[in-house]
Amino acid sequence: MIGRLTGTLLEKQAPHLLIDVQGVGYELQSPMTTFYQLPAAGKQVVLHTHFSVSENSQQLFGFIGTQDRELFRLLIKVSGVGPKMAIGIMSMEANDFARCVMDDNVSALVKVPGVGKKTAERLIVEMRDKLKDWSIEKTPDSNESGIIKLDEPASNVNDMIAEAESALIALGYKPTEATKAVSKVKNGDVQRSEDLIRLALRGMLPA
């Protein structure tokens, strides 16, 4: 069982990561709540991991904190929710998800790709007691106004927009949905593709 990795972050293209640990490259998948907090490529990173084995695959999932990993493990215990769907659900901030569960907000949960009405209802029923005493750690916003200000060359901005759209598509959104969501928040100067993704998801998922 692999419980934690410490190494150099080589590549990150949501939801996929590649980490070099003493010459061995580990491929992982991570939720956006982890991507928002990752350092730049080439920097050291510590991730708490979950190793998933099924009949057809072996997958490693990485999380910036143990709380995110615990939420992931709770989600995959829900009937009909696999690792891929759990990663998609964790596109929304943990406190937003907990609020949806506590408020019986089915309509918000079905906005997550792959989550239908029946799955949303099961999530609410099965997760309510588990999240009753859940201590949510709010990830600091890069900018409360939603406008990220930093001078960047146009080519870099275009690359970040492309990365953000690719990430949303990888999470299960249709290309047209991804393009539309990113276009709504790409005005102004952009610092990181992760910021664009977060703002785009805010427009599609509960705020």
mmCIF file of C-alpha atoms in Angstrom:
data_model
loop_
_atom_site.group_PDB
_atom_site.id
_atom_site.type_symbol
_atom_site.label_atom_id
_atom_site.label_comp_id
_atom_site.label_asym_id
_atom_site.label_seq_id
_atom_site.Cartn_x
_atom_site.Cartn_y
_atom_site.Cartn_z
ATOM 1 C CA MET A 1 0.000 0.000 0.000
ATOM 2 C CA ILE A 2 1.317 3.441 -0.968
ATOM 3 C CA GLY A 3 0.193 5.992 1.606
ATOM 4 C CA ARG A 4 2.325 9.044 0.833
ATOM 5 C CA LEU A 5 4.739 10.295 -1.803
ATOM 6 C CA THR A 6 7.427 12.945 -1.503
ATOM 7 C CA GLY A 7 9.177 13.961 -4.684
ATOM 8 C CA THR A 8 9.558 16.408 -7.537
ATOM 9 C CA LEU A 9 6.464 17.478 -9.439
ATOM 10 C CA LEU A 10 7.364 16.887 -13.091
ATOM 11 C CA GLU A 11 4.050 17.390 -14.875
ATOM 12 C CA LYS A 12 0.552 18.555 -14.000
ATOM 13 C CA GLN A 13 -2.371 18.549 -16.380
ATOM 14 C CA ALA A 14 -5.574 18.231 -14.405
ATOM 15 C CA PRO A 15 -6.523 15.731 -13.239
ATOM 16 C CA HIS A 16 -3.180 13.987 -13.964
ATOM 17 C CA LEU A 17 0.165 14.368 -12.210
ATOM 18 C CA LEU A 18 3.637 12.906 -12.668
ATOM 19 C CA ILE A 19 5.953 12.879 -9.649
ATOM 20 C CA ASP A 20 9.593 11.802 -9.602
ATOM 21 C CA VAL A 21 10.446 9.936 -6.393
ATOM 22 C CA GLN A 22 14.153 9.077 -6.388
ATOM 23 C CA GLY A 23 14.158 8.354 -10.111
ATOM 24 C CA VAL A 24 10.804 6.560 -10.251
ATOM 25 C CA GLY A 25 7.956 8.404 -11.971
ATOM 26 C CA TYR A 26 4.556 7.964 -10.342
ATOM 27 C CA GLU A 27 1.419 8.816 -12.310
ATOM 28 C CA LEU A 28 -1.472 10.013 -10.170
ATOM 29 C CA GLN A 29 -4.890 11.570 -10.484
ATOM 30 C CA SER A 30 -5.917 14.372 -8.145
ATOM 31 C CA PRO A 31 -9.053 16.457 -7.539
ATOM 32 C CA MET A 32 -9.054 20.145 -8.329
ATOM 33 C CA THR A 33 -8.986 20.937 -4.607
ATOM 34 C CA THR A 34 -5.444 19.521 -4.668
ATOM 35 C CA PHE A 35 -4.447 21.142 -7.979
ATOM 36 C CA TYR A 36 -5.270 24.577 -6.613
ATOM 37 C CA GLN A 37 -2.550 24.143 -3.987
ATOM 38 C CA LEU A 38 0.208 22.479 -6.022
ATOM 39 C CA PRO A 39 3.568 24.202 -6.504
ATOM 40 C CA ALA A 40 5.036 24.873 -9.948
ATOM 41 C CA ALA A 41 6.534 22.012 -11.947
ATOM 42 C CA GLY A 42 10.052 21.255 -10.778
ATOM 43 C CA LYS A 43 9.240 21.912 -7.116
ATOM 44 C CA GLN A 44 9.051 19.424 -4.260
ATOM 45 C CA VAL A 45 5.609 18.176 -3.262
ATOM 46 C CA VAL A 46 4.157 15.868 -0.624
ATOM 47 C CA LEU A 47 0.936 14.015 -1.457
ATOM 48 C CA HIS A 48 -1.180 11.654 0.602
ATOM 49 C CA THR A 49 -2.265 8.800 -1.635
ATOM 50 C CA HIS A 50 -4.962 6.214 -2.171
ATOM 51 C CA PHE A 51 -4.204 3.121 -4.242
ATOM 52 C CA SER A 52 -7.233 1.725 -6.080
ATOM 53 C CA VAL A 53 -7.255 -1.743 -7.626
ATOM 54 C CA SER A 54 -10.048 -3.028 -9.842
ATOM 55 C CA GLU A 55 -10.422 -5.915 -12.235
ATOM 56 C CA ASN A 56 -9.184 -3.848 -15.166
ATOM 57 C CA SER A 57 -6.901 -1.231 -13.673
ATOM 58 C CA GLN A 58 -4.642 -0.030 -10.898
ATOM 59 C CA GLN A 59 -4.808 3.673 -10.132
ATOM 60 C CA LEU A 60 -3.033 5.969 -7.702
ATOM 61 C CA PHE A 61 -4.766 9.086 -6.419
ATOM 62 C CA GLY A 62 -2.985 11.958 -4.688
ATOM 63 C CA PHE A 63 -4.253 14.557 -2.226
ATOM 64 C CA ILE A 64 -2.602 17.627 -0.741
ATOM 65 C CA GLY A 65 -4.084 16.866 2.692
ATOM 66 C CA THR A 66 -5.421 13.896 4.631
ATOM 67 C CA GLN A 67 -8.875 15.494 4.871
ATOM 68 C CA ASP A 68 -9.299 15.479 1.087
ATOM 69 C CA ARG A 69 -8.217 11.851 0.983
ATOM 70 C CA GLU A 70 -10.711 10.975 3.707
ATOM 71 C CA LEU A 71 -13.524 12.667 1.772
ATOM 72 C CA PHE A 72 -12.506 10.735 -1.357
ATOM 73 C CA ARG A 73 -12.603 7.456 0.584
ATOM 74 C CA LEU A 74 -16.040 8.269 1.955
ATOM 75 C CA LEU A 75 -17.332 9.081 -1.518
ATOM 76 C CA ILE A 76 -16.198 5.842 -3.154
ATOM 77 C CA LYS A 77 -18.069 3.880 -0.480
ATOM 78 C CA VAL A 78 -21.328 5.318 -1.771
ATOM 79 C CA SER A 79 -23.159 2.919 -4.081
ATOM 80 C CA GLY A 80 -22.606 3.868 -7.717
ATOM 81 C CA VAL A 81 -19.719 6.249 -7.035
ATOM 82 C CA GLY A 82 -16.343 5.133 -8.370
ATOM 83 C CA PRO A 83 -12.962 6.888 -8.156
ATOM 84 C CA LYS A 84 -13.472 8.876 -11.375
ATOM 85 C CA MET A 85 -16.833 10.235 -10.220
ATOM 86 C CA ALA A 86 -15.425 10.996 -6.777
ATOM 87 C CA ILE A 87 -12.665 13.088 -8.366
ATOM 88 C CA GLY A 88 -15.337 14.933 -10.347
ATOM 89 C CA ILE A 89 -17.447 15.573 -7.254
ATOM 90 C CA MET A 90 -14.382 17.012 -5.548
ATOM 91 C CA SER A 91 -14.225 19.641 -8.286
ATOM 92 C CA MET A 92 -16.368 21.639 -5.890
ATOM 93 C CA GLU A 93 -14.849 22.817 -2.633
ATOM 94 C CA ALA A 94 -15.392 20.432 0.287
ATOM 95 C CA ASN A 95 -17.512 22.942 2.200
ATOM 96 C CA ASP A 96 -19.720 23.497 -0.871
ATOM 97 C CA PHE A 97 -20.262 19.760 -1.220
ATOM 98 C CA ALA A 98 -21.063 19.400 2.481
ATOM 99 C CA ARG A 99 -23.556 22.264 2.219
ATOM 100 C CA CYS A 100 -25.274 20.578 -0.759
ATOM 101 C CA VAL A 101 -25.611 17.369 1.239
ATOM 102 C CA MET A 102 -26.937 19.071 4.362
ATOM 103 C CA ASP A 103 -29.387 21.179 2.324
ATOM 104 C CA ASP A 104 -30.649 18.203 0.258
ATOM 105 C CA ASN A 105 -29.584 20.134 -2.839
ATOM 106 C CA VAL A 106 -30.006 17.497 -5.553
ATOM 107 C CA SER A 107 -30.123 20.072 -8.363
ATOM 108 C CA ALA A 108 -26.631 21.317 -7.491
ATOM 109 C CA LEU A 109 -25.094 17.840 -7.305
ATOM 110 C CA VAL A 110 -26.454 16.753 -10.699
ATOM 111 C CA LYS A 111 -24.404 19.550 -12.292
ATOM 112 C CA VAL A 112 -21.319 17.408 -11.699
ATOM 113 C CA PRO A 113 -20.578 15.315 -14.826
ATOM 114 C CA GLY A 114 -21.761 11.728 -14.402
ATOM 115 C CA VAL A 115 -23.925 12.404 -11.356
ATOM 116 C CA GLY A 116 -27.567 11.668 -12.100
ATOM 117 C CA LYS A 117 -30.562 12.310 -9.891
ATOM 118 C CA LYS A 118 -30.507 8.863 -8.254
ATOM 119 C CA THR A 119 -26.783 9.097 -7.504
ATOM 120 C CA ALA A 120 -27.236 12.590 -6.081
ATOM 121 C CA GLU A 121 -30.014 11.331 -3.828
ATOM 122 C CA ARG A 122 -27.816 8.440 -2.632
ATOM 123 C CA LEU A 123 -24.975 10.847 -1.928
ATOM 124 C CA ILE A 124 -27.245 12.951 0.245
ATOM 125 C CA VAL A 125 -28.657 9.975 2.153
ATOM 126 C CA GLU A 126 -25.354 8.146 2.663
ATOM 127 C CA MET A 127 -23.106 11.153 3.254
ATOM 128 C CA ARG A 128 -25.309 13.229 5.560
ATOM 129 C CA ASP A 129 -24.385 11.447 8.797
ATOM 130 C CA LYS A 130 -20.738 11.107 7.747
ATOM 131 C CA LEU A 131 -20.445 14.859 7.154
ATOM 132 C CA LYS A 132 -22.448 15.928 10.207
ATOM 133 C CA ASP A 133 -19.347 16.668 12.259
ATOM 134 C CA TRP A 134 -17.062 17.244 9.283
ATOM 135 C CA SER A 135 -14.497 19.981 9.866
ATOM 136 C CA ILE A 136 -14.119 21.824 6.568
ATOM 137 C CA GLU A 137 -10.856 23.576 5.864
ATOM 138 C CA LYS A 138 -11.536 26.454 3.493
ATOM 139 C CA THR A 139 -8.881 26.903 0.825
ATOM 140 C CA PRO A 140 -7.938 30.574 0.628
ATOM 141 C CA ASP A 141 -9.159 32.330 -2.489
ATOM 142 C CA SER A 142 -6.518 33.834 -4.724
ATOM 143 C CA ASN A 143 -8.809 36.819 -5.184
ATOM 144 C CA GLU A 144 -12.277 37.239 -3.658
ATOM 145 C CA SER A 145 -13.403 39.454 -6.532
ATOM 146 C CA GLY A 146 -12.744 36.705 -9.043
ATOM 147 C CA ILE A 147 -10.304 38.839 -11.010
ATOM 148 C CA ILE A 148 -6.696 37.654 -11.025
ATOM 149 C CA LYS A 149 -4.243 40.438 -11.787
ATOM 150 C CA LEU A 150 -0.754 39.735 -13.084
ATOM 151 C CA ASP A 151 0.854 40.841 -16.307
ATOM 152 C CA GLU A 152 1.417 37.842 -18.583
ATOM 153 C CA PRO A 153 2.370 37.592 -22.273
ATOM 154 C CA ALA A 154 -0.595 36.847 -24.539
ATOM 155 C CA SER A 155 0.887 33.485 -25.538
ATOM 156 C CA ASN A 156 1.017 32.422 -21.880
ATOM 157 C CA VAL A 157 -2.583 33.497 -21.370
ATOM 158 C CA ASN A 158 -3.653 31.458 -24.394
ATOM 159 C CA ASP A 159 -1.783 28.426 -23.051
ATOM 160 C CA MET A 160 -3.494 28.794 -19.692
ATOM 161 C CA ILE A 161 -6.898 29.050 -21.331
ATOM 162 C CA ALA A 162 -6.193 25.888 -23.327
ATOM 163 C CA GLU A 163 -5.018 24.075 -20.177
ATOM 164 C CA ALA A 164 -8.126 25.156 -18.277
ATOM 165 C CA GLU A 165 -10.442 23.979 -21.036
ATOM 166 C CA SER A 166 -8.598 20.646 -21.295
ATOM 167 C CA ALA A 167 -8.893 20.148 -17.547
ATOM 168 C CA LEU A 168 -12.650 20.732 -17.583
ATOM 169 C CA ILE A 169 -13.054 18.295 -20.483
ATOM 170 C CA ALA A 170 -10.997 15.707 -18.568
ATOM 171 C CA LEU A 171 -13.356 16.164 -15.628
ATOM 172 C CA GLY A 172 -16.258 15.172 -17.864
ATOM 173 C CA TYR A 173 -17.605 18.443 -19.210
ATOM 174 C CA LYS A 174 -18.416 18.755 -22.899
ATOM 175 C CA PRO A 175 -15.953 20.830 -24.985
ATOM 176 C CA THR A 176 -18.610 23.478 -25.646
ATOM 177 C CA GLU A 177 -19.383 23.711 -21.917
ATOM 178 C CA ALA A 178 -15.689 24.020 -21.067
ATOM 179 C CA THR A 179 -15.074 26.748 -23.648
ATOM 180 C CA LYS A 180 -18.131 28.705 -22.554
ATOM 181 C CA ALA A 181 -17.267 28.456 -18.849
ATOM 182 C CA VAL A 182 -13.661 29.570 -19.346
ATOM 183 C CA SER A 183 -14.614 32.400 -21.693
ATOM 184 C CA LYS A 184 -16.801 33.897 -18.966
ATOM 185 C CA VAL A 185 -13.877 34.290 -16.555
ATOM 186 C CA LYS A 186 -10.868 34.839 -18.805
ATOM 187 C CA ASN A 187 -11.197 38.631 -18.876
ATOM 188 C CA GLY A 188 -8.300 40.411 -17.213
ATOM 189 C CA ASP A 189 -4.775 39.216 -16.639
ATOM 190 C CA VAL A 190 -4.286 35.605 -15.607
ATOM 191 C CA GLN A 191 -1.760 34.132 -13.234
ATOM 192 C CA ARG A 192 -2.365 30.376 -13.356
ATOM 193 C CA SER A 193 -4.515 27.909 -15.266
ATOM 194 C CA GLU A 194 -5.661 26.569 -11.881
ATOM 195 C CA ASP A 195 -7.205 29.946 -11.132
ATOM 196 C CA LEU A 196 -9.091 29.894 -14.409
ATOM 197 C CA ILE A 197 -10.353 26.387 -13.676
ATOM 198 C CA ARG A 198 -11.534 27.369 -10.207
ATOM 199 C CA LEU A 199 -13.415 30.406 -11.498
ATOM 200 C CA ALA A 200 -14.926 28.435 -14.385
ATOM 201 C CA LEU A 201 -16.106 25.689 -12.018
ATOM 202 C CA ARG A 202 -17.645 28.294 -9.744
ATOM 203 C CA GLY A 203 -19.804 29.333 -12.642
ATOM 204 C CA MET A 204 -21.042 25.772 -13.189
ATOM 205 C CA LEU A 205 -21.084 24.376 -9.662
ATOM 206 C CA PRO A 206 -22.409 25.777 -6.367
ATOM 207 C CA ALA A 207 -20.576 28.877 -5.150
#
